[in-house]
Coordinates of C-alpha atoms in Angstrom, one line a residue:
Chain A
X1 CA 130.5 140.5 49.0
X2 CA 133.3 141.1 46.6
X3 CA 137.1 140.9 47.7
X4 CA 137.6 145.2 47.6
X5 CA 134.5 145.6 49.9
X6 CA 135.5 142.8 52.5
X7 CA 137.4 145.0 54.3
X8 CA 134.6 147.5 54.9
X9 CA 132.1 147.2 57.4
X10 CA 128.7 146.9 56.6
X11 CA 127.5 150.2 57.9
X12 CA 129.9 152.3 55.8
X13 CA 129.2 153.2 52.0
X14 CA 132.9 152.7 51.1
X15 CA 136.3 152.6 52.6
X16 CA 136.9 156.6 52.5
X17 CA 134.1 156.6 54.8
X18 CA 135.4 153.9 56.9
X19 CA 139.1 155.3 57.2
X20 CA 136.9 159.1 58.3
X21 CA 134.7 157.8 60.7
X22 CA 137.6 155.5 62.6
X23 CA 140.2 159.0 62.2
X24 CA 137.1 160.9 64.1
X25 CA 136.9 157.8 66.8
X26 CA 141.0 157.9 66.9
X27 CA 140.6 161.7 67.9
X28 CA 138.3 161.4 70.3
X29 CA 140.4 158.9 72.1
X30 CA 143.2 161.5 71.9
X31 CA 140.5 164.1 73.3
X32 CA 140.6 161.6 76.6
X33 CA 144.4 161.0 76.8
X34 CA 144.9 164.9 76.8
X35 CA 143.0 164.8 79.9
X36 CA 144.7 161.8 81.2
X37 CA 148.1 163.6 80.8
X38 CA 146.8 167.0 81.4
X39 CA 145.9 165.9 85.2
X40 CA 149.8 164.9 85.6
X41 CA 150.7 168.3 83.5
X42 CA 148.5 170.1 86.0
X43 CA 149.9 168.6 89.4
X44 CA 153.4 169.7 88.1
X45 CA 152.2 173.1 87.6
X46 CA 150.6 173.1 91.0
X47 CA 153.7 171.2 92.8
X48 CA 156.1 174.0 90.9
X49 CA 154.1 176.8 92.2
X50 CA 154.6 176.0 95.6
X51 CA 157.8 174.5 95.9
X52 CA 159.5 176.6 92.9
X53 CA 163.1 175.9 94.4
X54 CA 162.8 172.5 95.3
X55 CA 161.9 172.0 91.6
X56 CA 164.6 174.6 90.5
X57 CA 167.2 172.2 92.3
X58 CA 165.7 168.9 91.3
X59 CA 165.2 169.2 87.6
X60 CA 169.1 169.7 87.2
X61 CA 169.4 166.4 88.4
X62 CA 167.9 165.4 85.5
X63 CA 170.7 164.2 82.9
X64 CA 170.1 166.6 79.9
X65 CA 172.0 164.5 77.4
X66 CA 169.7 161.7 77.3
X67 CA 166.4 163.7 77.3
X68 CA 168.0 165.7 74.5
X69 CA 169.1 162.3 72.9
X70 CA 165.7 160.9 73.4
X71 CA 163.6 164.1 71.7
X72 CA 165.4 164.1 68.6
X73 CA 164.8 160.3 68.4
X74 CA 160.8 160.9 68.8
X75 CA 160.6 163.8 66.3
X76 CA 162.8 161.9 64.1
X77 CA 160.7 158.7 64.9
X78 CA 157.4 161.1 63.7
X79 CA 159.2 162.2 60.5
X80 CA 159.0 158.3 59.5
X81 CA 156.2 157.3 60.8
X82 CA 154.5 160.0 58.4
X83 CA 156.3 158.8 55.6
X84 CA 154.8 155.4 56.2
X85 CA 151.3 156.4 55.9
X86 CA 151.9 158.5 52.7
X87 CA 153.7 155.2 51.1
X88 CA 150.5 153.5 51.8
X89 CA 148.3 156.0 50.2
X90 CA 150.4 155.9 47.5
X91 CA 150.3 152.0 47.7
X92 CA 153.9 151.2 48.0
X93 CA 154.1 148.6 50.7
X94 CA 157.9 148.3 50.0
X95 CA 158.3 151.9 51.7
X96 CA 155.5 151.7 54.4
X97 CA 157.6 148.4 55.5
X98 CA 161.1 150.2 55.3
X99 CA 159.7 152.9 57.1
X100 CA 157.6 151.4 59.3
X101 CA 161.4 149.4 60.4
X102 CA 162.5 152.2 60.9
X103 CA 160.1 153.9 63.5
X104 CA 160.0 150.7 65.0
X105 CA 163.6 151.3 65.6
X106 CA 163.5 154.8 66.7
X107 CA 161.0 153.4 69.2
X108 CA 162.8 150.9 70.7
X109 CA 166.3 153.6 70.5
X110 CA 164.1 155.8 72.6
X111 CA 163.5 153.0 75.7
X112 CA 167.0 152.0 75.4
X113 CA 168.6 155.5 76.0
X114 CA 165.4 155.8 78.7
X115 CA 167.2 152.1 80.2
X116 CA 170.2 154.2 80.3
X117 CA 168.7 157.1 81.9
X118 CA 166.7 155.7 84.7
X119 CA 169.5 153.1 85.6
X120 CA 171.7 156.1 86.5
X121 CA 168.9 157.9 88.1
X122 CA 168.9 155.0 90.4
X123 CA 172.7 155.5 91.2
X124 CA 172.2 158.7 91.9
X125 CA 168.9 157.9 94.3
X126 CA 166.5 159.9 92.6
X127 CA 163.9 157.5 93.5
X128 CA 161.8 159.0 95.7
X129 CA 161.5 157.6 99.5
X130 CA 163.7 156.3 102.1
X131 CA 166.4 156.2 100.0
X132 CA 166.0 159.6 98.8
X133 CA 169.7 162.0 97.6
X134 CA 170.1 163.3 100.5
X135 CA 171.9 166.6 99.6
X136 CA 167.8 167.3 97.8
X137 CA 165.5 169.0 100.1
X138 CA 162.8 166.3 100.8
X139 CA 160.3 168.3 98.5
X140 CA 162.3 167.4 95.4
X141 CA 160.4 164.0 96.0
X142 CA 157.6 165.5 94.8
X143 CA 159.4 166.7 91.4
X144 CA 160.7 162.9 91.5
X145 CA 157.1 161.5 92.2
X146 CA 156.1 163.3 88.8
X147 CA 159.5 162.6 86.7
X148 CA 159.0 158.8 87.2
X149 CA 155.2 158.7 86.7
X150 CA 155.2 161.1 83.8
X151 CA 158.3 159.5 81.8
X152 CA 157.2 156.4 83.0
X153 CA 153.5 156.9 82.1
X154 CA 154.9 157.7 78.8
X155 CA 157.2 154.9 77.9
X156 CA 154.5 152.9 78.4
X157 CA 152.6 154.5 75.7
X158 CA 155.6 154.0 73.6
X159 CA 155.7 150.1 74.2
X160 CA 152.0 150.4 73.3
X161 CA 153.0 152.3 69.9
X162 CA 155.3 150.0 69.3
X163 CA 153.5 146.8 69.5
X164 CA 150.9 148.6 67.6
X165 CA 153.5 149.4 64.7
X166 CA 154.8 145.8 64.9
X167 CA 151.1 144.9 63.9
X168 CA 151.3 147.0 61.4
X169 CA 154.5 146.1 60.1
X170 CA 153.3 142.3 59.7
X171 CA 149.9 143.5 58.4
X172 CA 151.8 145.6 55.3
X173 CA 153.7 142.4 54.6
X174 CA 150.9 140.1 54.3
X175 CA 149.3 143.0 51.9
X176 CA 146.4 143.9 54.2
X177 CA 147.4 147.7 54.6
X178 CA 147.3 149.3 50.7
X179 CA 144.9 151.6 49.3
X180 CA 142.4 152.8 50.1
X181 CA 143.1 150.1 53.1
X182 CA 145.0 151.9 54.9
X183 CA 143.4 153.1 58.2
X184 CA 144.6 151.0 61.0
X185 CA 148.7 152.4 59.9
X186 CA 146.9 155.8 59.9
X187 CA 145.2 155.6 63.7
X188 CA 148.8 153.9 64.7
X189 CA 150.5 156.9 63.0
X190 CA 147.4 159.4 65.1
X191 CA 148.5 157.8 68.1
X192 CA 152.7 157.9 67.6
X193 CA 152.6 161.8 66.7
X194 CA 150.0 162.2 70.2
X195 CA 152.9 160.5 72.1
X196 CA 155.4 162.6 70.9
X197 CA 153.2 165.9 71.4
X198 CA 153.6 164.5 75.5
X199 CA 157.7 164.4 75.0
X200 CA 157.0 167.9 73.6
X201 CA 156.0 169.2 77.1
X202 CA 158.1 166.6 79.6
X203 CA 161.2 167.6 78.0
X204 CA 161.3 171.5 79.0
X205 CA 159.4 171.0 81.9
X206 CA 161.4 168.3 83.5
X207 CA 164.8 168.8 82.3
X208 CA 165.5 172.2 81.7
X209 CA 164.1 174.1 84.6
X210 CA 166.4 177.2 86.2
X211 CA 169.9 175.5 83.5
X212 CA 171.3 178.7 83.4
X213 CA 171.5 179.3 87.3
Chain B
X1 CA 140.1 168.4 51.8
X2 CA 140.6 171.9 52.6
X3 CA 144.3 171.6 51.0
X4 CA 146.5 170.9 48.6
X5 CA 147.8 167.3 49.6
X6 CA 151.0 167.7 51.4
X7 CA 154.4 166.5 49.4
X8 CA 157.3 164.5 50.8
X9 CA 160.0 167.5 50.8
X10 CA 157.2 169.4 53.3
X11 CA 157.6 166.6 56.4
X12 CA 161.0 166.9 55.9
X13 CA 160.8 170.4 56.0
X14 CA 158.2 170.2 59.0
X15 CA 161.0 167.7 60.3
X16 CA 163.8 170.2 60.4
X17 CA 161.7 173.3 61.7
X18 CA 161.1 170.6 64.6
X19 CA 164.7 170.0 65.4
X20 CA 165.2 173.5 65.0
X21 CA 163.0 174.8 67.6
X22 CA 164.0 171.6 69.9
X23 CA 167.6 173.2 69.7
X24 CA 166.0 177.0 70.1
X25 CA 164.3 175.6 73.4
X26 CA 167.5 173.6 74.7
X27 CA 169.5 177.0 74.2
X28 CA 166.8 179.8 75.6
X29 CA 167.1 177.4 78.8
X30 CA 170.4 178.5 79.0
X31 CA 170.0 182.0 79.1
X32 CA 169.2 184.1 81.8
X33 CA 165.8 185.4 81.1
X34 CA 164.4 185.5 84.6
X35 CA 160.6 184.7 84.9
X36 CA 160.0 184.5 80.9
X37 CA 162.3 181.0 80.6
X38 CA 159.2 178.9 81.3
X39 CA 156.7 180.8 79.6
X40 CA 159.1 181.1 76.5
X41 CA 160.5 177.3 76.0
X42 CA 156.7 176.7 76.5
X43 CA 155.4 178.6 73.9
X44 CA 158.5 177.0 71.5
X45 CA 157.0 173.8 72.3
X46 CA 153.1 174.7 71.7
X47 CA 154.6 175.8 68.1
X48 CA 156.3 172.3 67.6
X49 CA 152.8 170.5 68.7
X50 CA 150.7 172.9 66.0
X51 CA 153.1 171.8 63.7
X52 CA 152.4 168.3 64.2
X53 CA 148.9 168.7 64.5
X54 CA 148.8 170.2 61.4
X55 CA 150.8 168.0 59.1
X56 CA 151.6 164.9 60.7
X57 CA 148.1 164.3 61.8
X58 CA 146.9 165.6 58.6
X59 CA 144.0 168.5 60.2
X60 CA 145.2 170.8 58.0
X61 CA 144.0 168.7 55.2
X62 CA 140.9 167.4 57.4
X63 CA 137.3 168.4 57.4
X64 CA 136.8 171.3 59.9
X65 CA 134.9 168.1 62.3
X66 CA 138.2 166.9 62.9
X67 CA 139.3 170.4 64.1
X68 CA 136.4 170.5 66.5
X69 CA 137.0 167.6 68.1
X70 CA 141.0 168.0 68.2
X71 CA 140.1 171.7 70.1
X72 CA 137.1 169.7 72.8
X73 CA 140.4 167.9 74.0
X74 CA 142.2 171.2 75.2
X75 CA 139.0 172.7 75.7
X76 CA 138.3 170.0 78.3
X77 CA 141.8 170.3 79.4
X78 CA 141.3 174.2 79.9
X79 CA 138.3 173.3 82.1
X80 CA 140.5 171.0 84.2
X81 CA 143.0 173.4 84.6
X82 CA 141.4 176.8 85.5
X83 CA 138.7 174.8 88.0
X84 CA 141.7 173.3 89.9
X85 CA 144.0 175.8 89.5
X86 CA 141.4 178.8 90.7
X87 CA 140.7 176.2 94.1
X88 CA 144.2 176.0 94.9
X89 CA 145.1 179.9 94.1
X90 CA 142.2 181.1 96.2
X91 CA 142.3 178.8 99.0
X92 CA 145.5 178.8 102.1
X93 CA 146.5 175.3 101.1
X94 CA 149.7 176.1 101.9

């Protein structure tokens, strides 16, 4: 086995094969974690429809600011995490390692402003409970229910994403990810874009319901 | 391939079309558009997540396999959706 086709496993031809088949598994993977988000998607549809006030008056509690903060940071963090996988088609580890910094970055910006966030969601007893903002009618718990699960489900796909870039980042150093070798960046980069598709959708739905009443 | 490949100046392109409609969304929420807010910031966003569908995850320039199984996802999704969604509509749940 020569040192080029070490890398590929023995029941592909060659590594364009390899880096297809894996982008295929990568998908269906995302196929599932539509599902898995589309479930919470589809309970705050269902909660909205019934309790459409409740909701109305809740999501304004939401601070604005830092969700707004937060989505430029993802599609920004998107931006370079695309730029990271061309640089390793084109082969230039320098870039995919400055780039790959940098998403890393715009990861970890993202969790710090969402530090920020739920720390004064706390103050202001958003938590759903006992506890509960009183001046909320007690059905805004059930907005709360799905703001904490859904951001939270979320963040904890970015911590995933980010140990997977950090991976990454040390696998590009050591001169492991080049071409055509690039295919565990380009799942990672499948996987970062998917996460930010879900931001897509949380931000409208749970921060800018009814703003203009 | 089904494309040309895609050149640096287009995801920064792609990248600023993004922000653009991020900003679009943030400021429809603001006006007073009655029942079409939702449906409208909504279908903003859809167009932000073809966009990235398209170029950042590369379908464009994948084989049309990859476009089947990127659709089975919100075809499944549409499944879960309309079964639940016709239960609760037709039923006195509340």
């Amino acid at each position: 086995m020569t040192e080029k086709n070490s890398i590929v496993a023995e029941q592909f031809v060659d590594a364009a094969q390899q880096n297809e088949a894996t982008a295929l598994g990568l998908w269906t993977f995302i196929a599932t974690e539509i599902l898995f988000f589309g479930g919470l998607f589809l309970a705050y549809a269902i909660y909205r429809h019934f309790y459409y006030h409740e909701f109305d008056l809740a999501s304004r509690r939401t601070d604005l600011f830092f969700g707004t903060l937060n989505s430029v940071i993802l599609l920004t963090s998107s931006l370079t995490m695309v730029l990271a996988v061309q640089a390793a088609k084109r082969d230039q580890a320098k870039m995919v390692v400055r780039f790959l910094s940098l998403t890393i970055f715009l990861g970890a910006s993202f969790l710090v402003v969402k530090a920020f966030e739920y720390h004064k969601d706390i103050a202001d007893q958003l938590v759903p409970g006992e506890k509960f903002n009183a001046a909320l009618p007690p059905a805004a718990q059930l907005f709360f229910w799905l703001y904490w699960a859904m951001t939270g489900l979320h963040a904890i796909h970015i911590l995933i994403g980010m140990g997977l870039l950090s991976v990454m980042f040390f696998l590009t150093r050591r001169g492991r990810i080049s071409a055509p070798h690039f295919a565990p960046l380009e799942l990672t980069g499948l996987y970062w874009h998917f996460v930010d598709i879900v931001w897509l959708f949380l931000y409208p739905l749970l921060y800018l319901v009814n703003r203009h009443a | 391939m089904n494309a040309k490949p895609p050149t640096q100046k287009l995801f920064y392109l792609i990248w600023l079309a993004l922000v653009i409609m991020h900003f679009l969304i943030l400021g429809s929420a603001y006006l007073n558009l009655k029942f079409a807010n939702t449906p409208i910031v909504l279908t903003l966003a859809v167009f932000q997540m073809i966009l990235i569908l398209l170029y950042f995850m590369e379908l464009r320039y994948r084989a049309k396999l990859f476009w089947l199984f990127a659709a089975v996802g919100f075809f499944w999704l549409a499944l879960q959706w309309i079964l639940t969604a016709s239960d609760y509509l037709s039923r006195q749940w509340h």
